[in-house]
Tab-separated table of C-alpha atoms in Angstrom:
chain	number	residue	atom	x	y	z
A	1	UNK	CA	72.614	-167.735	90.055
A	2	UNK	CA	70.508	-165.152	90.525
A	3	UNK	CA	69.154	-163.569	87.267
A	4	UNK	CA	66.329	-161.091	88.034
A	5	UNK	CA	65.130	-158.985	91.566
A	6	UNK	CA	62.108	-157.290	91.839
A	7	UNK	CA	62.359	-154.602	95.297
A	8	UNK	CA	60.773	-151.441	96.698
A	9	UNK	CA	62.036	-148.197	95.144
A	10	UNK	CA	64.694	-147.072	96.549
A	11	UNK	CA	65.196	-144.148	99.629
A	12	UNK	CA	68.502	-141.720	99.181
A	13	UNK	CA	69.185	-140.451	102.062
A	14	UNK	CA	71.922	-137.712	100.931
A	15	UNK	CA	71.855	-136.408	97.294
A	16	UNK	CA	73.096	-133.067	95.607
A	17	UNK	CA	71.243	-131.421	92.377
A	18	UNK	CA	73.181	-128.113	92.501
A	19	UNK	CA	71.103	-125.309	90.564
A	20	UNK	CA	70.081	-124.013	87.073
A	21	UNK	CA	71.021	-126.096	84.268
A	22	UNK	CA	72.875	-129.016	85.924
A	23	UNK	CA	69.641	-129.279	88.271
A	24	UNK	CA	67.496	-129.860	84.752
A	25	UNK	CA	69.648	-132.638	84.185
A	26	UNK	CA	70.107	-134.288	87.087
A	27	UNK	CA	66.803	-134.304	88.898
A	28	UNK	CA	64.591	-136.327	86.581
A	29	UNK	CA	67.559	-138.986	86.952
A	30	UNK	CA	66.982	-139.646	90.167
A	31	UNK	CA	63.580	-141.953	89.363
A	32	UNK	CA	65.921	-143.254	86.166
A	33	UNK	CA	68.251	-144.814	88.986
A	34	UNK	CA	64.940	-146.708	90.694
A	35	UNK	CA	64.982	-144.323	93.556
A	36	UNK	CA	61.671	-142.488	94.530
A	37	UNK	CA	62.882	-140.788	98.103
A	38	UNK	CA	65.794	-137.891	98.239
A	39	UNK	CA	67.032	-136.124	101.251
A	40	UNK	CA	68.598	-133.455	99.433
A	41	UNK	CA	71.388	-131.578	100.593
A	42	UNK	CA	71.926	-127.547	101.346
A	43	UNK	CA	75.104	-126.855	100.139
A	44	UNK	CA	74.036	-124.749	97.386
A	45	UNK	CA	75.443	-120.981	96.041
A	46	UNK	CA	73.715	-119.416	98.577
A	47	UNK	CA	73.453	-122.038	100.618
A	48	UNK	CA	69.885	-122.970	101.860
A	49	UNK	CA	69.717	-121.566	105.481
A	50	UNK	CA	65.907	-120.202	106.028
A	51	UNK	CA	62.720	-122.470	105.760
A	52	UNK	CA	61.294	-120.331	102.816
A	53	UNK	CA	64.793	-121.086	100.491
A	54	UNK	CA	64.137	-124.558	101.709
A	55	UNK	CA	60.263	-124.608	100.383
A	56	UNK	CA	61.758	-122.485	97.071
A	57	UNK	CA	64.110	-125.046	96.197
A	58	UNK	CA	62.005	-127.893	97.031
A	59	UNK	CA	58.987	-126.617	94.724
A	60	UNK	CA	61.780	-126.654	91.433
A	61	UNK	CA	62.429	-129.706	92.202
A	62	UNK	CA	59.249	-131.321	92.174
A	63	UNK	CA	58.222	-129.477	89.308
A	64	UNK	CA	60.867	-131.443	87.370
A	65	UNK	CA	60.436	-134.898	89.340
A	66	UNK	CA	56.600	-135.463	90.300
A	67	UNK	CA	57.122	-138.848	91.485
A	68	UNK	CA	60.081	-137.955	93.248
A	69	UNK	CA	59.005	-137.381	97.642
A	70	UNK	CA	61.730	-134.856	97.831
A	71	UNK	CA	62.763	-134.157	102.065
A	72	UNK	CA	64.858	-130.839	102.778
A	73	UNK	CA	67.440	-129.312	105.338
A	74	UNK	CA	68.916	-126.101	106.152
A	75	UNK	CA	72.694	-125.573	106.402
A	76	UNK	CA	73.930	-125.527	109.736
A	77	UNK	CA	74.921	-121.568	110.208
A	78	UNK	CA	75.211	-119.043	112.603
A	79	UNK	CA	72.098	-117.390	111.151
A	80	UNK	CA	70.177	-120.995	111.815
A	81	UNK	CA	67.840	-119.585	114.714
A	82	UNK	CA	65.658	-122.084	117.811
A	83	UNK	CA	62.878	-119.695	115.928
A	84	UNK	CA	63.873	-120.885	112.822
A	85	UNK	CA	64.061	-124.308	113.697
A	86	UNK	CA	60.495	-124.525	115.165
A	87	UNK	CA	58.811	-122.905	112.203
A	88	UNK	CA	61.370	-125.254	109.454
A	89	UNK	CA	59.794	-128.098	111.419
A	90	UNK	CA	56.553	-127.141	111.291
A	91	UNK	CA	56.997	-127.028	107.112
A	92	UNK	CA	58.182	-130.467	106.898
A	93	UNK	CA	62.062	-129.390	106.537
A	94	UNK	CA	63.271	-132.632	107.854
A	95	UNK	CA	66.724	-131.655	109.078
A	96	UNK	CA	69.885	-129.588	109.667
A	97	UNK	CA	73.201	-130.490	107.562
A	98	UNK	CA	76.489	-129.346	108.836
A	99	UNK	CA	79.365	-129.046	107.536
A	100	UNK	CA	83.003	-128.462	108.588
A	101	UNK	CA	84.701	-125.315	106.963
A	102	UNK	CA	86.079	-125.891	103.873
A	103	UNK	CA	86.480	-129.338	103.830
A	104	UNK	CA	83.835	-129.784	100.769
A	105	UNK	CA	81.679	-128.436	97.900
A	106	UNK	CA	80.311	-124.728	98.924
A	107	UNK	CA	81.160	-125.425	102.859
A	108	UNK	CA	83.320	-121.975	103.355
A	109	UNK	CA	80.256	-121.030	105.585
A	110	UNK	CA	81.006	-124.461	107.570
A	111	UNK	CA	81.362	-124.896	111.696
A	112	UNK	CA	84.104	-124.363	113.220
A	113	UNK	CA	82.923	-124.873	116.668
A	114	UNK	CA	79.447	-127.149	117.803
A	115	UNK	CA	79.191	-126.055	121.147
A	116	UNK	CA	77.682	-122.511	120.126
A	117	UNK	CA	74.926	-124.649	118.195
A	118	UNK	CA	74.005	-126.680	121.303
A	119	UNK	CA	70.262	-124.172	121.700
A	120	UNK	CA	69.314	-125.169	118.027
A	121	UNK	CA	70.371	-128.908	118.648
A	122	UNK	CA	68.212	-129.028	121.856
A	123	UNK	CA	65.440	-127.437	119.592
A	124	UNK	CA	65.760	-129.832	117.179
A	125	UNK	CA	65.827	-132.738	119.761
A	126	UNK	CA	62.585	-131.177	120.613
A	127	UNK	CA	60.768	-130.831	117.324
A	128	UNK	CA	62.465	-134.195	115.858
A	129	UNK	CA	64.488	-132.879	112.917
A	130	UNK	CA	67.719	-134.759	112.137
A	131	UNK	CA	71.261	-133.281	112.483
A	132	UNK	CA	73.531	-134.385	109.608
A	133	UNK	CA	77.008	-134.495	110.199
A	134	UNK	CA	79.703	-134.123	107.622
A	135	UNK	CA	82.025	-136.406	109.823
A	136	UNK	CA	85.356	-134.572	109.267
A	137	UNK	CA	87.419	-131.613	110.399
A	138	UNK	CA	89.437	-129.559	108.642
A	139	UNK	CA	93.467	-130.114	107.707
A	140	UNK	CA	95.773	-129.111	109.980
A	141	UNK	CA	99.501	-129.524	109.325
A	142	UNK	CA	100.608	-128.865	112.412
A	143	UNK	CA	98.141	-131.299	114.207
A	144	UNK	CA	99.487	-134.157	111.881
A	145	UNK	CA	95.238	-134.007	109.998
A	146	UNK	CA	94.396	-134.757	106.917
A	147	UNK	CA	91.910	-135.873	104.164
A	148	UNK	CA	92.902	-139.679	105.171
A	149	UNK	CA	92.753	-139.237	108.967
A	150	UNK	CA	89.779	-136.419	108.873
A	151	UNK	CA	86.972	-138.554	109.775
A	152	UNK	CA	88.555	-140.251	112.449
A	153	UNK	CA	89.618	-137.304	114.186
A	154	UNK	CA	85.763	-135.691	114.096
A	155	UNK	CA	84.181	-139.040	116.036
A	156	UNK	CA	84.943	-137.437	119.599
A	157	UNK	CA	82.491	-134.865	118.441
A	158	UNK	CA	79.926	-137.178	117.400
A	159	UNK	CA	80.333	-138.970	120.890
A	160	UNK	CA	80.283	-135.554	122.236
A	161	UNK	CA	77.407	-134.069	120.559
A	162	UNK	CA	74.975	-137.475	120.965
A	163	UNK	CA	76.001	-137.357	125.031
A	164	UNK	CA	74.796	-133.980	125.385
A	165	UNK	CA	71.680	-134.590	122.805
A	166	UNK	CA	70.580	-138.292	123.646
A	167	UNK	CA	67.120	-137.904	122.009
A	168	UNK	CA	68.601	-136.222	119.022
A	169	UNK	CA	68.607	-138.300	115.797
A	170	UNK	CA	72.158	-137.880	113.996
A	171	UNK	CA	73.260	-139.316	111.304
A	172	UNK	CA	76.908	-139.713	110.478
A	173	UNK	CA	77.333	-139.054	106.142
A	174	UNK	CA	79.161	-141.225	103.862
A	175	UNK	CA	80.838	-143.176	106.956
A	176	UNK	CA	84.384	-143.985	105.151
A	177	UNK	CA	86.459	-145.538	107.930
A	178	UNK	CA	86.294	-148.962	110.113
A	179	UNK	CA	86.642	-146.369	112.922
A	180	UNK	CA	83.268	-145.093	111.988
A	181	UNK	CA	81.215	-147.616	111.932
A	182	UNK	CA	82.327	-148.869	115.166
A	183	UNK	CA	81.643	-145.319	117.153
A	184	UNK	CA	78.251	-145.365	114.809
A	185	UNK	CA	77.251	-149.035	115.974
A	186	UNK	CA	78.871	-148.316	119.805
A	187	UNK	CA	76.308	-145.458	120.194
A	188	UNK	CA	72.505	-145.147	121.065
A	189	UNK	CA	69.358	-145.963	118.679
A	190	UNK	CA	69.267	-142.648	117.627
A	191	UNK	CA	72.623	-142.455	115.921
A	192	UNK	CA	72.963	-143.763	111.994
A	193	UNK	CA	74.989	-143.646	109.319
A	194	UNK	CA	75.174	-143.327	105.694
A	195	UNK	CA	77.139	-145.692	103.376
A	196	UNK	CA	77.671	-144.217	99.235
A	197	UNK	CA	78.038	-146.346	96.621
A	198	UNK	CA	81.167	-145.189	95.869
A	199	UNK	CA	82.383	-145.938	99.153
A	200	UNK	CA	81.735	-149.890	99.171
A	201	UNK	CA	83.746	-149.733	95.641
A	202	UNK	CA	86.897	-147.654	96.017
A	203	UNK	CA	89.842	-147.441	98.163
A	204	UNK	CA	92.615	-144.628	98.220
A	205	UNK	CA	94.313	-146.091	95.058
A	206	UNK	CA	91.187	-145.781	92.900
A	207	UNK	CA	90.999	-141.976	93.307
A	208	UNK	CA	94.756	-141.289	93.766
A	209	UNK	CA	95.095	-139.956	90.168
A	210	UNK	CA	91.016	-140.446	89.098
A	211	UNK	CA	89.395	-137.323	88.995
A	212	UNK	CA	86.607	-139.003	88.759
A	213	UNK	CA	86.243	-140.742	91.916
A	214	UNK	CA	87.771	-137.980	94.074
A	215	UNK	CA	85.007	-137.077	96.551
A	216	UNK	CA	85.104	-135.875	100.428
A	217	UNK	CA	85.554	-137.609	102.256
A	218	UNK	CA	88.387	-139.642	100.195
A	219	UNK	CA	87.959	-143.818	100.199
A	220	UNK	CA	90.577	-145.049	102.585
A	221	UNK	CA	92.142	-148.352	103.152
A	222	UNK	CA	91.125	-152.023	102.183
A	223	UNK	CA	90.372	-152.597	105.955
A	224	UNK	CA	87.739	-149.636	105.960
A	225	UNK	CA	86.159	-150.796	102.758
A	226	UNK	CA	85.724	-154.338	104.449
A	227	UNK	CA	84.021	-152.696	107.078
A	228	UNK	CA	81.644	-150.865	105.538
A	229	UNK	CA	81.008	-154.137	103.808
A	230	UNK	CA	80.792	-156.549	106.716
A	231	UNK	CA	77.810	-153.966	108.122
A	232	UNK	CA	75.804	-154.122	105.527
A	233	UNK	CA	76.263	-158.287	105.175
A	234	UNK	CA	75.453	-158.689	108.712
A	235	UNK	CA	71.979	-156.166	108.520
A	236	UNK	CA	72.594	-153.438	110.880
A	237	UNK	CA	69.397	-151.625	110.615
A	238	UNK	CA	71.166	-148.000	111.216
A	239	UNK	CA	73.383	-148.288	108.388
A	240	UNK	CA	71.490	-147.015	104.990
A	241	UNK	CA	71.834	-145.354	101.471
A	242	UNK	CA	73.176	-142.501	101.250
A	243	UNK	CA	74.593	-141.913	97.720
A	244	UNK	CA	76.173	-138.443	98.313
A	245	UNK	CA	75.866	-138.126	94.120
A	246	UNK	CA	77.525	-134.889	93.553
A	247	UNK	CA	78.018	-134.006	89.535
A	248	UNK	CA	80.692	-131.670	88.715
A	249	UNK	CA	81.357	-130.460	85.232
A	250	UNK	CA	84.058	-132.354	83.304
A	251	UNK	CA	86.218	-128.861	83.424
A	252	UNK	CA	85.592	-128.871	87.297
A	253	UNK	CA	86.915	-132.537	87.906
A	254	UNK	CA	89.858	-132.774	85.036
A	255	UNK	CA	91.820	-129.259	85.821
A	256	UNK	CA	94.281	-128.154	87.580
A	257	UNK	CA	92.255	-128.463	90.836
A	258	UNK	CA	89.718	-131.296	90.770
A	259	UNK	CA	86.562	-130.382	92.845
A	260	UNK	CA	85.272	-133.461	95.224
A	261	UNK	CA	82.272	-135.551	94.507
A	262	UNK	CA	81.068	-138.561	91.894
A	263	UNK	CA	78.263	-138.888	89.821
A	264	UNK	CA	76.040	-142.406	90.651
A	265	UNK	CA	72.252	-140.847	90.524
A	266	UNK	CA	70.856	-142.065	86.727
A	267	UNK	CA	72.173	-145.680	87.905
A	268	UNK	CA	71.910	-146.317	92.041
A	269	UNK	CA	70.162	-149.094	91.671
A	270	UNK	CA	71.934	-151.162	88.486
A	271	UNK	CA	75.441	-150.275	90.661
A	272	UNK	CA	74.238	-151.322	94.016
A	273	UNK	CA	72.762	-154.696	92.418
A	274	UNK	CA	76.603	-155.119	90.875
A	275	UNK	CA	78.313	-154.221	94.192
A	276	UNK	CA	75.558	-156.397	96.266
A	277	UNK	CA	76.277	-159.794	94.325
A	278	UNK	CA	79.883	-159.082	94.410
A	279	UNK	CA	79.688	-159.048	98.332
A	280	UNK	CA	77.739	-161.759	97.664
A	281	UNK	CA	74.602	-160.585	100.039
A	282	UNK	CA	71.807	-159.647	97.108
A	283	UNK	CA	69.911	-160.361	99.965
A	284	UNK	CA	70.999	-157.146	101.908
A	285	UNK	CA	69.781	-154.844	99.200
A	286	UNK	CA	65.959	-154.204	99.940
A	287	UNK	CA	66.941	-153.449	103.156
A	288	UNK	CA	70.185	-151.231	102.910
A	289	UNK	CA	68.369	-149.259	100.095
A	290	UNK	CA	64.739	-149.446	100.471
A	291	UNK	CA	64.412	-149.803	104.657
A	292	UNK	CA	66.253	-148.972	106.856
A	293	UNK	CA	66.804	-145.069	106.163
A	294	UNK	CA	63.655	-144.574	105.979
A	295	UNK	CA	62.723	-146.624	109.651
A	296	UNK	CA	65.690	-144.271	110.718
A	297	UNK	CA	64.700	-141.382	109.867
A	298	UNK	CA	60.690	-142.124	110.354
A	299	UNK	CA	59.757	-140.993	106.759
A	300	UNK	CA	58.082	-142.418	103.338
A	301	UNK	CA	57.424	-141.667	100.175
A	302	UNK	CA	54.124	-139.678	98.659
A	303	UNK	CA	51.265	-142.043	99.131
A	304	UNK	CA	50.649	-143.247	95.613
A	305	UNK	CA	54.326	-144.418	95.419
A	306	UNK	CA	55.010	-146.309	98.818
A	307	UNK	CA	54.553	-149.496	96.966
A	308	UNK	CA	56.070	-148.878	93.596
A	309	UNK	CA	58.665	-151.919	92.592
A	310	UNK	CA	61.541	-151.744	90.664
A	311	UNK	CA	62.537	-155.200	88.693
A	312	UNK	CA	66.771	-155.067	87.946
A	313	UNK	CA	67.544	-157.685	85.493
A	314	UNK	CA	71.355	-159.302	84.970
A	315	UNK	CA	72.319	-159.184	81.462
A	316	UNK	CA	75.458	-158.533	79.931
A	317	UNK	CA	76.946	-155.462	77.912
A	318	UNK	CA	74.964	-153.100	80.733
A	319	UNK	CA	77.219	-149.870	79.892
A	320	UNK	CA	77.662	-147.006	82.153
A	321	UNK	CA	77.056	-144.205	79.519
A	322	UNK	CA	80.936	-142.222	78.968
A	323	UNK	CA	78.947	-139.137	80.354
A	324	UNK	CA	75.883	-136.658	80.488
A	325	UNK	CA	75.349	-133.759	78.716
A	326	UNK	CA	74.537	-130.826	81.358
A	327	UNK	CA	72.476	-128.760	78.783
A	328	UNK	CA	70.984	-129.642	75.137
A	329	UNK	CA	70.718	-125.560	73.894
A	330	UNK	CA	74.294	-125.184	75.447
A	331	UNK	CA	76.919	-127.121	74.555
A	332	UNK	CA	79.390	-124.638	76.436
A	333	UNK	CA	78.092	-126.240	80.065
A	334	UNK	CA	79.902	-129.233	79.065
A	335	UNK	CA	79.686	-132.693	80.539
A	336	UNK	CA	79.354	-135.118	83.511
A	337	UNK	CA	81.261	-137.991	84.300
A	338	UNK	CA	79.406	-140.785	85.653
A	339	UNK	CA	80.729	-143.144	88.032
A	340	UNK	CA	82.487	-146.132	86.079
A	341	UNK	CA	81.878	-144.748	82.871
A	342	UNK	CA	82.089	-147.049	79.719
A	343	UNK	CA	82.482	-150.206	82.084
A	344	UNK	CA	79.651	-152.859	81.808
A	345	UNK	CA	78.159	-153.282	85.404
A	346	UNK	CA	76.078	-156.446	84.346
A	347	UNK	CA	72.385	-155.200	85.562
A	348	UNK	CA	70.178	-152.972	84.322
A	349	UNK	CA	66.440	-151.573	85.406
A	350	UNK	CA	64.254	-153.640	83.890
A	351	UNK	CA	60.818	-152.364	85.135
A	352	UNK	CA	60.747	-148.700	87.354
A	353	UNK	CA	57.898	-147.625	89.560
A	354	UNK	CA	55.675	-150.427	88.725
């Protein structure tokens, strides 16, 4: 039995820390969870649409994570420009996130329609930035779509979108259907996905009444879980970390109308390590979380931290905190709810950034 691992820091490849005081709280948890690389998403109130918000946002961040390499993207909008697109690239913003309209957290200013994008895709194809897809569209009643066929439904596009851009690096985000990662794995080099950890965990009966692991998109069915598992066990290089950690106050996720997302960043590693030897393949970890996003994507970490290791250890009584306080000097922000609170996932970090 295996007792001890010692791997790379880790690479998360789709991450949310929000604003003001919840951004305090969260960001210098990201290196607590063993994970020195964050793609960080746009989604935020406004949302991130011009290179210099992009710079703003990323210049708070690393003033409260140093050792953090933190890679931005703009939000996919009709004010997103070829113009702006050249001169985002030329600033290191790494890539473009869309988002379907109102199918998630802060996405009212979502697509409706890709085709009128196609000039900022071929410009982005050109300057290599990456186009991030929220892989769903919206509810329709009448068209028999909803949160548990959503995905599915969106992977014409996909098909659709890397036809007309075969150059184009897309990934596919927090791929929750066996439908998914056969279009991802059916289609060129340059199209990869993102697995959460959530994702290899739940399935639609663990959220169906748990605020706290209602996210978008929604776990599905036993037979999607498996697949998302059977990927990473057999090493498929363009399926990678992508946590999608998304904290919501404990007001926000327990009332009347629970907003979507779960908390995982102050333990990725500890919960992956858990998940890993339960799939028994402890041996797909390095690569899932450390790797492959990063050959993907063609990225790294800040020189001094490329080699940095991170030692989890097994040990017993390894409790998720019950939750995390958003701010110290007020109490009134309230708390987050981590992902399996108060269960013991049996590892911890032993050593970080070593």
């Amino acid at each position: 039995m295996t007792t001890s691992i010692t791997i790379p820091s880790a690479c998360d490849f789709h991450l949310h820390l929000r604003q003001g005081d919840m951004m305090r709280m969260v960001t210098p948890k990201v290196e607590e969870g063993g994970v020195s690389l964050a793609y960080i998403m746009p989604n935020l109130q406004p949302p991130i649409k011009t290179t210099e918000q992009a710079l703003a946002y990323k210049s708070e961040l690393e003033s409260l994570a140093p050792n953090i390499t933190f890679y931005m993207t703009l939000y996919l909008s009709p004010e997103l420009t070829v113009e702006e697109i050249r001169k985002a690239a030329k600033a290191g913003v790494a890539g473009v996130k869309s988002y379907p309209r109102g199918v998630t957290t802060n996405s009212e200013n979502g697509i409706e329609n890709y085709e009128v994008y196609y000039p900022v895709f071929k410009a982005m194809e050109e300057e290599g930035m990456v186009l991030n897809l929220h892989g769903e569209i919206p509810s329709d009643a009448q068209k028999d779509i909803c949160v548990m066929n959503a995905e599915e439904r969106f992977l014409p596009e996909l098909e659709k979108i890397h036809k007309a851009f075969p150059k184009l690096k897309i990934v596919l985000e927090h791929a929750t259907t066996k439908a998914a990662v056969d279009m991802v794995k059916k289609l060129g080099n340059t199209v990869g996905c993102s697995i959460t950890v959530h994702h290899l965990q739940l399935i639609i009966d663990d959220w169906a009444g748990q605020a706290h692991h209602f996210c978008k998109p929604v776990a599905k069915y036993p037979h999607d879980r498996e697949a998302l598992r059977e990927v990473i066990r057999s090493g498929h290089p363009r399926f990678f970390l992508g946590t999608d950690s998304a904290p919501h106050p404990i007001s926000t996720k327990e009332g009347p109308r629970s907003n979507a997302g779960v908390f995982t960043t102050p333990l990725v590693l500890p919960y992956l390590a858990k998940i890993f030897e339960d799939m028994d393949c402890l041996d797909r970890l390095e690569n899932f979380a450390c790797h492959y996003g990063k050959q993907f994507y063609g990225l790294s970490q800040k020189s001094a931290f490329q080699d940095k290791k991170v030692t989890l250890v097994k040990e017993t009584n390894a409790i998720v905190p019950q939750n995390y306080e958003i701010s110290a000097t007020n109490t009134e922000l309230g708390v987050v709810v981590p992902f399996y609170a108060n269960r013991d996932i049996g590892w911890k970090i032993a050593s970080n950034f070593i």
